XYZ file of N, CA and C in Angstrom:
534
model
N 143.822 20.658 -240.765
C 142.946 20.833 -239.348
C 143.907 20.853 -238.095
N 145.101 20.068 -237.781
C 145.902 20.298 -236.997
C 146.590 21.960 -237.118
N 147.126 21.746 -238.322
C 147.918 23.137 -238.891
C 147.093 24.275 -238.316
N 146.092 24.216 -238.410
C 144.981 25.411 -238.293
C 144.928 25.718 -236.851
N 144.641 24.605 -235.841
C 144.205 24.678 -234.909
C 145.623 25.140 -234.070
N 146.988 24.832 -234.517
C 148.426 25.102 -233.831
C 148.324 26.812 -233.998
N 148.004 27.220 -235.441
C 148.141 28.561 -235.725
C 147.256 29.523 -235.028
N 145.956 29.068 -234.654
C 144.971 29.511 -233.824
C 145.308 29.965 -232.496
N 146.064 28.638 -231.705
C 146.278 28.475 -230.706
C 147.745 29.054 -230.287
N 148.463 29.680 -231.323
C 149.607 29.919 -231.053
C 149.826 31.214 -229.915
N 149.039 32.118 -229.919
C 148.981 33.344 -229.328
C 148.767 32.882 -227.741
N 148.054 31.783 -227.210
C 147.944 31.319 -225.851
C 149.346 30.938 -225.263
N 149.290 31.223 -223.776
C 150.358 30.960 -223.254
C 150.419 30.085 -222.056
N 151.022 29.228 -221.357
C 151.240 28.929 -219.946
C 150.601 27.435 -220.238
N 150.290 26.869 -221.368
C 149.899 25.547 -221.622
C 150.785 25.170 -222.514
N 150.821 23.463 -222.564
C 151.873 23.072 -223.420
C 150.875 22.897 -224.998
N 151.504 22.676 -226.000
C 150.738 22.220 -227.266
C 149.850 21.296 -227.336
N 150.152 19.985 -226.484
C 149.146 18.886 -226.784
C 147.980 19.463 -226.104
N 148.146 20.164 -224.760
C 146.899 20.509 -223.870
C 146.107 21.493 -224.446
N 146.758 22.431 -225.344
C 146.023 23.594 -226.102
C 145.278 22.448 -227.104
N 145.992 21.814 -227.859
C 144.991 21.300 -229.025
C 143.982 20.024 -228.610
N 144.338 19.650 -226.963
C 142.739 18.714 -226.779
C 142.172 19.615 -226.218
N 142.108 20.928 -225.652
C 141.103 21.703 -225.337
C 140.415 22.242 -226.529
N 140.847 22.572 -227.338
C 140.523 23.159 -228.568
C 139.345 22.094 -229.384
N 139.806 21.037 -228.928
C 139.043 20.014 -230.215
C 138.120 19.634 -229.164
N 138.243 19.515 -227.779
C 137.087 19.400 -227.229
C 136.040 20.651 -227.026
N 136.462 21.599 -227.298
C 135.483 23.198 -227.505
C 135.314 23.145 -225.808
N 136.014 23.191 -224.956
C 135.616 23.675 -223.655
C 136.428 25.049 -223.442
N 136.854 25.631 -224.144
C 137.100 26.825 -224.485
C 138.094 27.242 -223.136
N 139.120 26.408 -222.850
C 140.174 27.140 -222.207
C 140.211 26.554 -220.670
N 139.298 25.597 -220.610
C 139.012 25.053 -219.334
C 140.353 24.061 -219.121
N 140.811 23.600 -217.637
C 141.821 22.676 -217.462
C 141.560 21.470 -217.886
N 142.612 20.789 -218.715
C 142.257 19.404 -219.143
C 142.748 18.400 -217.749
N 142.118 17.431 -217.967
C 142.462 16.449 -216.924
C 143.563 15.742 -216.896
N 144.547 15.749 -216.082
C 145.839 15.470 -216.025
C 146.932 16.387 -215.845
N 146.278 17.602 -216.226
C 147.352 18.732 -216.437
C 147.284 19.204 -214.841
N 148.789 20.292 -214.737
C 149.061 20.596 -213.484
C 147.848 21.373 -213.010
N 147.115 22.109 -214.299
C 146.165 23.415 -213.671
C 145.102 22.690 -213.191
N 144.542 21.382 -213.422
C 143.377 20.920 -212.986
C 143.256 20.626 -211.437
N 144.554 20.785 -211.205
C 144.496 20.391 -209.688
C 144.270 21.836 -208.544
N 143.627 21.710 -207.550
C 143.707 23.249 -206.878
C 145.004 23.351 -205.951
N 145.378 24.375 -205.782
C 146.896 24.662 -205.521
C 147.425 23.956 -204.369
N 146.496 23.484 -203.073
C 146.835 22.954 -202.340
C 147.177 21.567 -202.268
N 146.375 21.143 -203.295
C 146.606 19.630 -203.338
C 148.290 18.790 -204.223
N 148.102 17.904 -203.651
C 149.510 17.050 -203.970
C 149.651 17.104 -205.640
N 150.219 17.731 -206.381
C 150.544 17.615 -207.677
C 151.681 16.865 -208.307
N 152.626 16.254 -207.198
C 153.480 15.497 -208.092
C 153.137 14.155 -208.656
N 153.241 13.463 -209.484
C 153.150 12.354 -210.000
C 154.080 11.432 -209.740
N 154.128 10.323 -208.611
C 154.924 9.185 -208.887
C 154.342 7.873 -209.303
N 155.235 7.329 -209.649
C 155.148 5.912 -210.182
C 155.361 4.680 -208.898
N 154.343 3.639 -209.183
C 154.560 2.215 -208.311
C 155.130 1.242 -208.940
N 156.050 0.571 -208.830
C 156.612 -0.964 -209.404
C 156.350 -1.738 -208.495
N 155.465 -2.664 -208.720
C 155.218 -3.845 -208.270
C 155.966 -5.077 -208.618
N 156.022 -5.937 -207.478
C 157.292 -7.210 -207.940
C 156.233 -7.847 -208.982
N 157.095 -8.298 -210.109
C 156.404 -9.417 -211.217
C 156.959 -10.872 -210.807
N 157.900 -11.087 -209.843
C 158.221 -12.463 -209.530
C 158.304 -12.380 -207.711
N 157.879 -13.757 -207.550
C 158.367 -13.643 -206.077
C 159.551 -13.954 -205.627
N 159.977 -13.383 -204.661
C 161.515 -13.262 -204.725
C 161.950 -14.275 -203.590
N 162.859 -15.355 -203.678
C 163.060 -16.303 -202.633
C 164.612 -16.408 -202.432
N 165.039 -17.261 -201.487
C 166.496 -17.284 -201.187
C 166.962 -18.193 -202.295
N 168.278 -18.303 -202.129
C 168.998 -19.240 -203.310
C 170.164 -19.864 -202.089
N 170.295 -21.158 -202.587
C 171.282 -21.960 -202.003
C 171.918 -22.689 -203.051
N 173.226 -22.835 -202.612
C 174.537 -23.668 -203.555
C 174.520 -25.048 -203.060
N 174.112 -25.434 -202.235
C 174.272 -26.825 -201.941
C 172.887 -27.562 -201.625
N 171.962 -27.449 -202.107
C 170.507 -27.914 -201.899
C 170.719 -29.144 -203.175
N 171.284 -29.081 -204.420
C 171.038 -30.326 -205.124
C 172.071 -31.388 -204.651
N 171.342 -32.406 -204.915
C 172.353 -33.934 -204.570
C 171.462 -34.823 -205.397
N 172.328 -35.826 -205.684
C 171.775 -37.105 -206.778
C 171.407 -38.183 -205.583
N 170.583 -38.956 -206.154
C 170.205 -40.607 -205.317
C 171.244 -41.109 -205.008
N 171.311 -41.817 -203.822
C 171.925 -42.655 -203.680
C 172.169 -44.050 -204.631
N 173.345 -44.670 -205.013
C 173.072 -45.724 -206.273
C 173.790 -46.935 -205.522
N 173.695 -47.077 -204.335
C 174.068 -48.145 -202.959
C 175.173 -49.185 -204.342
N 176.441 -48.748 -204.146
C 177.215 -49.680 -204.833
C 178.254 -50.255 -203.869
N 178.923 -51.443 -204.030
C 179.750 -52.137 -203.549
C 179.479 -53.339 -203.354
N 180.009 -54.152 -202.482
C 180.106 -55.453 -202.288
C 178.749 -55.776 -201.501
N 177.914 -56.892 -202.052
C 176.673 -57.359 -201.794
C 176.588 -58.544 -200.720
N 177.808 -59.290 -200.955
C 178.010 -60.526 -200.272
C 179.307 -60.606 -199.801
N 179.825 -61.529 -199.003
C 181.130 -61.602 -198.500
C 181.549 -62.974 -198.876
N 183.139 -62.921 -198.397
C 183.781 -64.367 -198.952
C 183.259 -65.521 -197.753
N 182.865 -66.639 -198.642
C 182.598 -67.663 -197.939
C 180.846 -68.006 -197.911
N 180.301 -66.892 -198.533
C 178.863 -66.874 -198.307
C 178.258 -67.618 -199.677
N 177.140 -68.493 -199.382
C 176.665 -68.997 -200.621
C 175.306 -68.505 -201.444
N 176.155 -68.536 -202.777
C 175.358 -67.946 -203.598
C 174.558 -68.794 -204.878
N 173.371 -68.086 -205.064
C 172.660 -68.996 -206.355
C 172.681 -67.844 -207.495
N 172.400 -68.854 -208.380
C 172.551 -68.102 -209.704
C 171.621 -66.917 -209.589
N 172.292 -65.845 -210.352
C 171.209 -64.399 -210.771
C 171.298 -63.510 -209.254
N 172.148 -63.856 -208.218
C 172.099 -63.173 -207.139
C 173.457 -62.310 -207.569
N 173.280 -60.819 -207.062
C 174.294 -60.238 -206.995
C 175.531 -60.230 -206.078
N 176.275 -60.032 -206.396
C 177.713 -60.222 -205.528
C 178.501 -58.796 -205.403
N 178.733 -58.068 -206.530
C 179.320 -56.688 -206.120
C 178.498 -55.783 -207.377
N 178.232 -54.480 -206.997
C 177.611 -53.504 -207.720
C 178.751 -52.455 -207.926
N 179.058 -51.822 -209.134
C 180.374 -51.252 -209.141
C 180.147 -50.391 -210.667
N 181.263 -49.342 -210.756
C 181.269 -48.458 -211.787
C 182.556 -48.717 -212.419
N 182.441 -49.459 -213.331
C 184.030 -49.814 -214.047
C 184.066 -51.215 -213.342
N 185.227 -51.887 -213.855
C 185.636 -53.246 -213.413
C 186.349 -53.430 -212.142
N 186.294 -52.944 -211.034
C 187.087 -52.783 -209.817
C 187.443 -53.864 -209.277
N 186.436 -55.108 -209.325
C 186.467 -56.301 -209.279
C 186.288 -56.821 -210.386
N 187.562 -58.046 -210.540
C 187.032 -58.990 -212.116
C 186.640 -60.188 -211.813
N 185.587 -60.507 -213.030
C 185.364 -61.698 -212.612
C 186.064 -62.845 -212.819
N 185.533 -63.824 -212.198
C 186.335 -65.156 -212.408
C 185.341 -66.430 -212.400
N 185.858 -67.682 -212.029
C 185.233 -68.584 -212.280
C 183.871 -68.778 -211.789
N 182.699 -69.016 -212.699
C 181.488 -68.988 -212.210
C 180.845 -67.519 -212.128
N 181.178 -66.463 -212.550
C 180.799 -65.300 -211.992
C 180.435 -64.790 -213.611
N 179.346 -63.814 -213.759
C 179.113 -63.058 -214.984
C 179.501 -61.566 -214.546
N 179.026 -60.551 -215.903
C 179.492 -59.722 -215.491
C 177.931 -58.802 -216.444
N 176.966 -58.141 -215.650
C 176.155 -56.883 -216.327
C 176.351 -56.252 -217.028
N 175.624 -55.512 -217.806
C 175.909 -54.409 -218.615
C 176.551 -52.891 -217.853
N 176.006 -52.888 -216.612
C 176.647 -51.863 -215.641
C 177.785 -52.118 -214.527
N 178.051 -53.415 -215.304
C 179.699 -53.733 -214.594
C 179.459 -54.799 -213.102
N 177.819 -54.991 -213.345
C 177.340 -55.536 -211.851
C 177.887 -57.196 -212.257
N 178.896 -57.719 -210.801
C 179.061 -59.026 -211.061
C 177.661 -60.065 -210.284
N 177.523 -60.994 -211.112
C 176.553 -61.978 -210.505
C 176.906 -63.490 -210.561
N 176.319 -64.166 -209.742
C 176.293 -65.281 -209.604
C 175.756 -66.072 -211.022
N 176.742 -67.209 -211.644
C 175.940 -68.099 -212.725
C 175.872 -69.207 -212.096
N 176.452 -69.444 -210.777
C 176.123 -71.179 -210.506
C 175.837 -71.055 -209.048
N 175.245 -72.282 -208.431
C 175.396 -72.498 -207.084
C 176.845 -72.701 -206.267
N 176.955 -72.036 -205.409
C 178.291 -72.187 -204.800
C 178.981 -71.144 -203.702
N 180.172 -71.430 -203.187
C 180.374 -70.295 -202.082
C 181.447 -69.150 -202.985
N 181.123 -67.879 -202.489
C 182.042 -66.789 -203.146
C 183.249 -66.784 -202.470
N 184.261 -66.527 -203.520
C 185.649 -66.207 -202.839
C 186.323 -65.071 -203.471
N 186.937 -64.158 -202.717
C 187.431 -62.761 -202.992
C 188.731 -63.071 -202.872
N 189.529 -62.972 -204.038
C 191.214 -63.424 -203.991
C 191.889 -62.250 -204.959
N 193.267 -62.045 -204.684
C 193.790 -60.995 -205.304
C 195.183 -61.720 -206.205
N 195.024 -61.326 -207.321
C 195.993 -62.072 -208.075
C 197.040 -60.652 -208.803
N 197.943 -61.351 -208.723
C 198.966 -60.373 -209.686
C 199.407 -60.543 -210.955
N 198.757 -59.545 -211.863
C 199.118 -59.808 -213.529
C 200.667 -58.948 -213.929
N 201.436 -59.778 -214.588
C 202.143 -59.261 -215.185
C 202.113 -59.519 -216.856
N 203.038 -58.167 -217.102
C 202.644 -58.210 -218.556
C 204.223 -57.468 -219.083
N 204.425 -58.065 -220.386
C 205.936 -57.661 -220.816
C 206.293 -56.348 -220.884
N 207.099 -55.548 -220.166
C 207.079 -54.073 -220.351
C 206.310 -53.141 -219.711
N 205.645 -53.940 -218.427
C 204.557 -52.922 -217.769
C 205.151 -53.446 -216.385
N 204.800 -52.395 -215.266
C 204.799 -52.852 -213.948
C 203.609 -53.959 -213.710
N 203.945 -54.838 -212.053
C 203.026 -55.703 -212.075
C 201.397 -55.313 -211.713
N 200.509 -55.452 -211.724
C 199.293 -55.045 -211.561
C 198.572 -55.920 -210.574
N 197.824 -55.590 -209.670
C 197.095 -56.386 -208.331
C 195.961 -56.280 -209.158
N 194.945 -57.461 -209.283
C 193.728 -57.607 -209.403
C 192.666 -58.196 -208.372
N 191.557 -57.713 -208.297
C 190.461 -57.991 -207.219
C 189.912 -59.051 -208.216
N 189.952 -60.356 -207.959
C 188.996 -61.688 -208.623
C 187.825 -61.700 -207.662
N 186.724 -62.084 -208.239
C 185.631 -62.617 -207.643
C 185.386 -64.141 -208.331
N 185.273 -64.780 -207.611
C 184.916 -66.134 -207.842
C 183.699 -66.946 -207.240
N 183.244 -67.962 -207.891
C 181.802 -68.864 -207.519
C 182.338 -70.151 -207.350
N 183.216 -70.615 -206.313
C 183.376 -72.021 -206.302
C 182.055 -73.272 -206.088
N 181.842 -73.707 -207.349
C 180.745 -74.524 -207.322
C 180.477 -75.832 -206.354
N 179.253 -76.279 -206.114
C 178.993 -77.168 -205.224
C 179.431 -78.769 -205.589
N 179.242 -78.644 -206.644
C 179.454 -80.176 -207.664
C 181.052 -80.330 -207.515
N 180.814 -81.668 -207.405
C 182.328 -82.033 -207.234
C 183.355 -81.928 -205.925
N 184.083 -82.792 -205.684
C 184.677 -82.856 -204.192
C 185.897 -82.385 -204.163
N 186.213 -81.395 -203.899
C 187.734 -80.352 -204.101
C 188.861 -80.732 -202.870
N 188.056 -81.197 -201.537
C 188.538 -81.365 -200.314
C 187.689 -82.503 -199.682
N 188.606 -82.964 -198.564
C 187.694 -83.946 -197.604
C 186.740 -82.828 -197.007
N 185.355 -83.364 -196.673
C 184.616 -82.761 -195.841
C 183.806 -81.482 -196.472
N 184.242 -81.421 -198.029
C 183.582 -80.132 -198.791
C 182.178 -80.613 -198.969
N 182.012 -81.536 -199.257
C 180.242 -81.967 -199.320
C 179.519 -81.852 -198.454
N 180.110 -81.727 -196.861
C 179.347 -81.271 -195.536
C 179.399 -80.006 -195.422
N 180.390 -79.393 -195.899
C 180.101 -77.894 -195.990
C 179.124 -77.548 -196.769
N 179.266 -77.849 -198.180
C 178.121 -77.788 -199.050
C 176.772 -77.753 -198.586
N 176.416 -79.014 -198.162
C 175.183 -79.471 -197.605
C 175.035 -78.441 -196.230
N 175.645 -78.290 -195.349
C 175.312 -77.351 -194.410
C 175.393 -75.870 -194.810
N 175.784 -75.237 -195.917
C 175.618 -73.909 -196.560
C 174.393 -74.204 -197.197
N 173.810 -74.921 -197.771
C 172.439 -74.963 -198.313
C 171.497 -75.004 -197.097
N 171.510 -75.549 -196.402
C 170.821 -76.036 -195.125
C 170.511 -74.448 -194.746
N 171.500 -73.766 -194.277
C 171.663 -72.555 -193.786
C 170.629 -71.691 -194.475
N 171.031 -71.456 -196.225
C 170.359 -70.781 -196.834
C 168.771 -71.170 -196.911
N 168.588 -72.406 -197.038
C 166.909 -72.838 -196.606
C 166.392 -72.108 -195.517
N 167.247 -72.361 -194.306
C 166.491 -71.890 -193.346
C 166.441 -70.480 -192.995
N 167.269 -69.817 -193.790
C 167.165 -68.311 -193.980
C 165.922 -67.896 -194.905
N 165.673 -68.355 -195.827
C 164.370 -68.257 -196.612
C 163.588 -68.430 -195.934
N 163.280 -69.688 -195.067
C 161.986 -70.254 -194.602
C 161.866 -69.180 -193.752
N 162.707 -68.690 -192.516
C 162.222 -67.415 -191.888
C 162.248 -66.043 -192.104
N 163.059 -65.681 -193.415
C 162.387 -64.580 -194.316
C 160.953 -64.540 -194.874
N 160.723 -65.465 -195.581
C 159.519 -65.565 -196.371
C 158.431 -66.498 -195.518
N 158.925 -67.106 -194.672
C 157.356 -67.739 -194.020
C 156.565 -68.906 -195.054
N 158.040 -69.413 -195.743
C 157.285 -70.447 -196.644
C 157.317 -72.123 -195.804
N 156.356 -72.458 -196.120
C 156.682 -74.040 -195.513
C 157.356 -75.469 -196.760
N 157.859 -74.940 -197.799
C 157.888 -75.963 -198.729
C 159.516 -76.044 -198.648
N 159.947 -76.877 -198.883
C 161.644 -77.391 -198.880
C 162.331 -77.004 -199.826
N 163.425 -76.235 -199.917
C 164.393 -75.962 -200.902
C 165.565 -77.155 -200.640
N 166.062 -76.581 -201.903
C 167.566 -77.426 -202.165
C 167.446 -78.248 -203.042
């Protein structure tokens, strides 16, 4: 049928083949087809323009916005402070500070006290054959049991009393500690 229509309309000029086929199929006898240039009056705007709308909201970008949360690493207690079992002494990545007597190491290399005592930070030089000497930072907890020097028992009692006073002031507890 299309072949017959195309042969029939071959003699008409001024229109495209698709417009001629559409006009013949609708039977409107040569009236202008909607959307064609002839459908507009001569004074009307006949140029088709497309509009492209934004599909994404445009936002600015920055290179220094992302930041990680703080890890709060470092020494949590100082030399001479009284430590109780389980208290964290140093949080670190790797073993910058090595554990000494009365100190344990957590899975994330955190050093913690294993006994009640005074914290001692010290530096020790390690010598291995065929290698240069290496300076180690050692953390120890000196236990309160046993008398190492004159007046040590008095110092230990004063440290325990200071800790109890601090806990009493911070927690508002009426119970006795120690």
